[in-house]
mmCIF file of C-alpha atoms in Angstrom:
data_model
loop_
_atom_site.group_PDB
_atom_site.id
_atom_site.type_symbol
_atom_site.label_atom_id
_atom_site.label_comp_id
_atom_site.label_asym_id
_atom_site.label_seq_id
_atom_site.Cartn_x
_atom_site.Cartn_y
_atom_site.Cartn_z
ATOM 1 C CA UNK A 1 23.590 49.902 28.678
ATOM 2 C CA UNK A 2 21.803 51.601 31.493
ATOM 3 C CA UNK A 3 19.868 49.503 33.953
ATOM 4 C CA UNK A 4 16.373 50.722 33.070
ATOM 5 C CA UNK A 5 13.080 48.956 33.696
ATOM 6 C CA UNK A 6 12.722 48.174 29.991
ATOM 7 C CA UNK A 7 16.212 46.673 29.906
ATOM 8 C CA UNK A 8 15.420 44.613 33.016
ATOM 9 C CA UNK A 9 12.171 43.419 31.407
ATOM 10 C CA UNK A 10 13.956 42.286 28.229
ATOM 11 C CA UNK A 11 16.644 40.543 30.270
ATOM 12 C CA UNK A 12 14.016 38.738 32.347
ATOM 13 C CA UNK A 13 12.109 37.647 29.223
ATOM 14 C CA UNK A 14 15.322 36.394 27.583
ATOM 15 C CA UNK A 15 16.253 34.470 30.735
ATOM 16 C CA UNK A 16 12.811 32.863 31.000
ATOM 17 C CA UNK A 17 12.884 31.841 27.323
ATOM 18 C CA UNK A 18 16.376 30.413 27.697
ATOM 19 C CA UNK A 19 15.240 28.375 30.702
ATOM 20 C CA UNK A 20 12.089 27.323 28.851
ATOM 21 C CA UNK A 21 14.100 26.041 25.885
ATOM 22 C CA UNK A 22 16.556 24.305 28.225
ATOM 23 C CA UNK A 23 14.044 21.476 28.577
ATOM 24 C CA UNK A 24 15.115 18.809 26.040
ATOM 25 C CA UNK A 25 11.556 17.984 24.958
ATOM 26 C CA UNK A 26 10.736 21.600 24.196
ATOM 27 C CA UNK A 27 13.985 21.965 22.295
ATOM 28 C CA UNK A 28 13.191 18.799 20.336
ATOM 29 C CA UNK A 29 9.690 20.069 19.541
ATOM 30 C CA UNK A 30 11.105 23.355 18.229
ATOM 31 C CA UNK A 31 13.500 21.398 16.005
ATOM 32 C CA UNK A 32 10.664 19.208 14.680
ATOM 33 C CA UNK A 33 8.577 22.302 13.943
ATOM 34 C CA UNK A 34 11.580 23.787 12.142
ATOM 35 C CA UNK A 35 11.940 20.613 10.034
ATOM 36 C CA UNK A 36 8.253 20.593 9.144
ATOM 37 C CA UNK A 37 8.325 24.294 8.269
ATOM 38 C CA UNK A 38 11.299 23.659 5.982
ATOM 39 C CA UNK A 39 9.396 20.779 4.371
ATOM 40 C CA UNK A 40 6.381 23.031 3.815
ATOM 41 C CA UNK A 41 8.574 25.823 2.495
ATOM 42 C CA UNK A 42 10.230 23.486 -0.008
ATOM 43 C CA UNK A 43 6.893 22.196 -1.272
ATOM 44 C CA UNK A 44 5.456 25.693 -1.556
ATOM 45 C CA UNK A 45 8.487 27.078 -3.388
ATOM 46 C CA UNK A 46 8.656 24.130 -5.789
ATOM 47 C CA UNK A 47 4.979 24.270 -6.720
ATOM 48 C CA UNK A 48 4.842 28.056 -6.957
ATOM 49 C CA UNK A 49 8.004 28.430 -9.037
ATOM 50 C CA UNK A 50 7.230 25.399 -11.194
ATOM 51 C CA UNK A 51 3.755 26.611 -12.070
ATOM 52 C CA UNK A 52 4.874 29.327 -14.476
ATOM 53 C CA UNK A 53 8.081 27.523 -15.579
ATOM 54 C CA UNK A 54 9.846 30.875 -16.020
ATOM 55 C CA UNK A 55 11.414 31.239 -12.592
ATOM 56 C CA UNK A 56 12.729 27.702 -12.208
ATOM 57 C CA UNK A 57 16.399 28.497 -12.776
ATOM 58 C CA UNK A 58 16.342 31.685 -10.710
ATOM 59 C CA UNK A 59 14.575 30.044 -7.773
ATOM 60 C CA UNK A 60 16.890 27.015 -7.917
ATOM 61 C CA UNK A 61 19.905 29.338 -7.823
ATOM 62 C CA UNK A 62 18.477 31.308 -4.907
ATOM 63 C CA UNK A 63 17.719 28.119 -2.957
ATOM 64 C CA UNK A 64 21.218 26.824 -3.608
ATOM 65 C CA UNK A 65 22.753 30.076 -2.353
ATOM 66 C CA UNK A 66 20.520 30.094 0.751
ATOM 67 C CA UNK A 67 21.345 26.494 1.629
ATOM 68 C CA UNK A 68 25.053 27.171 1.182
ATOM 69 C CA UNK A 69 24.787 30.203 3.473
ATOM 70 C CA UNK A 70 22.981 28.038 6.029
ATOM 71 C CA UNK A 71 25.689 25.392 5.767
ATOM 72 C CA UNK A 72 28.392 28.032 6.167
ATOM 73 C CA UNK A 73 26.679 29.368 9.287
ATOM 74 C CA UNK A 74 26.291 25.907 10.819
ATOM 75 C CA UNK A 75 29.537 24.188 9.836
ATOM 76 C CA UNK A 76 31.699 27.287 10.191
ATOM 77 C CA UNK A 77 31.230 27.268 13.960
ATOM 78 C CA UNK A 78 32.790 25.160 16.670
ATOM 79 C CA UNK A 79 30.898 22.174 18.023
ATOM 80 C CA UNK A 80 29.898 24.092 21.137
ATOM 81 C CA UNK A 81 28.549 27.033 19.113
ATOM 82 C CA UNK A 82 26.570 24.645 16.876
ATOM 83 C CA UNK A 83 24.430 23.704 19.867
ATOM 84 C CA UNK A 84 22.776 27.128 19.947
ATOM 85 C CA UNK A 85 19.071 26.739 19.298
ATOM 86 C CA UNK A 86 18.858 29.184 16.396
ATOM 87 C CA UNK A 87 21.843 27.615 14.615
ATOM 88 C CA UNK A 88 20.477 24.119 15.060
ATOM 89 C CA UNK A 89 16.992 25.233 13.969
ATOM 90 C CA UNK A 90 18.429 26.834 10.840
ATOM 91 C CA UNK A 91 20.255 23.628 9.947
ATOM 92 C CA UNK A 92 17.161 21.481 10.531
ATOM 93 C CA UNK A 93 15.079 23.905 8.433
ATOM 94 C CA UNK A 94 17.643 23.504 5.647
ATOM 95 C CA UNK A 95 17.439 19.720 5.926
ATOM 96 C CA UNK A 96 13.625 19.836 5.699
ATOM 97 C CA UNK A 97 13.817 22.102 2.658
ATOM 98 C CA UNK A 98 16.268 19.800 0.862
ATOM 99 C CA UNK A 99 14.241 16.700 1.759
ATOM 100 C CA UNK A 100 11.108 18.311 0.349
ATOM 101 C CA UNK A 101 12.868 19.241 -2.877
ATOM 102 C CA UNK A 102 14.181 15.685 -3.279
ATOM 103 C CA UNK A 103 10.665 14.310 -2.824
ATOM 104 C CA UNK A 104 9.296 16.788 -5.373
ATOM 105 C CA UNK A 105 11.981 15.662 -7.828
ATOM 106 C CA UNK A 106 11.051 12.021 -7.277
ATOM 107 C CA UNK A 107 7.375 12.824 -7.859
ATOM 108 C CA UNK A 108 8.174 14.603 -11.104
ATOM 109 C CA UNK A 109 10.521 11.868 -12.265
ATOM 110 C CA UNK A 110 8.019 9.054 -11.874
#
């Protein structure tokens, strides 16, 4: 690519964000937010799909496919590539989603 001012601006922003996320506490906070968002997403999907009782099987199939895609993305990489923030955030989001669905199943079972 040509070295334009817009390209330089995007490179500078990407570098600053990379350095900002290099701090372990900020990285940890992003992962916790990802887990909590996955937990919220699981609760919202379970209550919304379970309300009409017509989309249960379709939504369960879609969630299974999405979690398997997330697992393929995370576990299909080398250990060094797994440490990328977006890959780790995707895996933690998947864990939060599954945890939320397990808790919803326990609530319905009791």
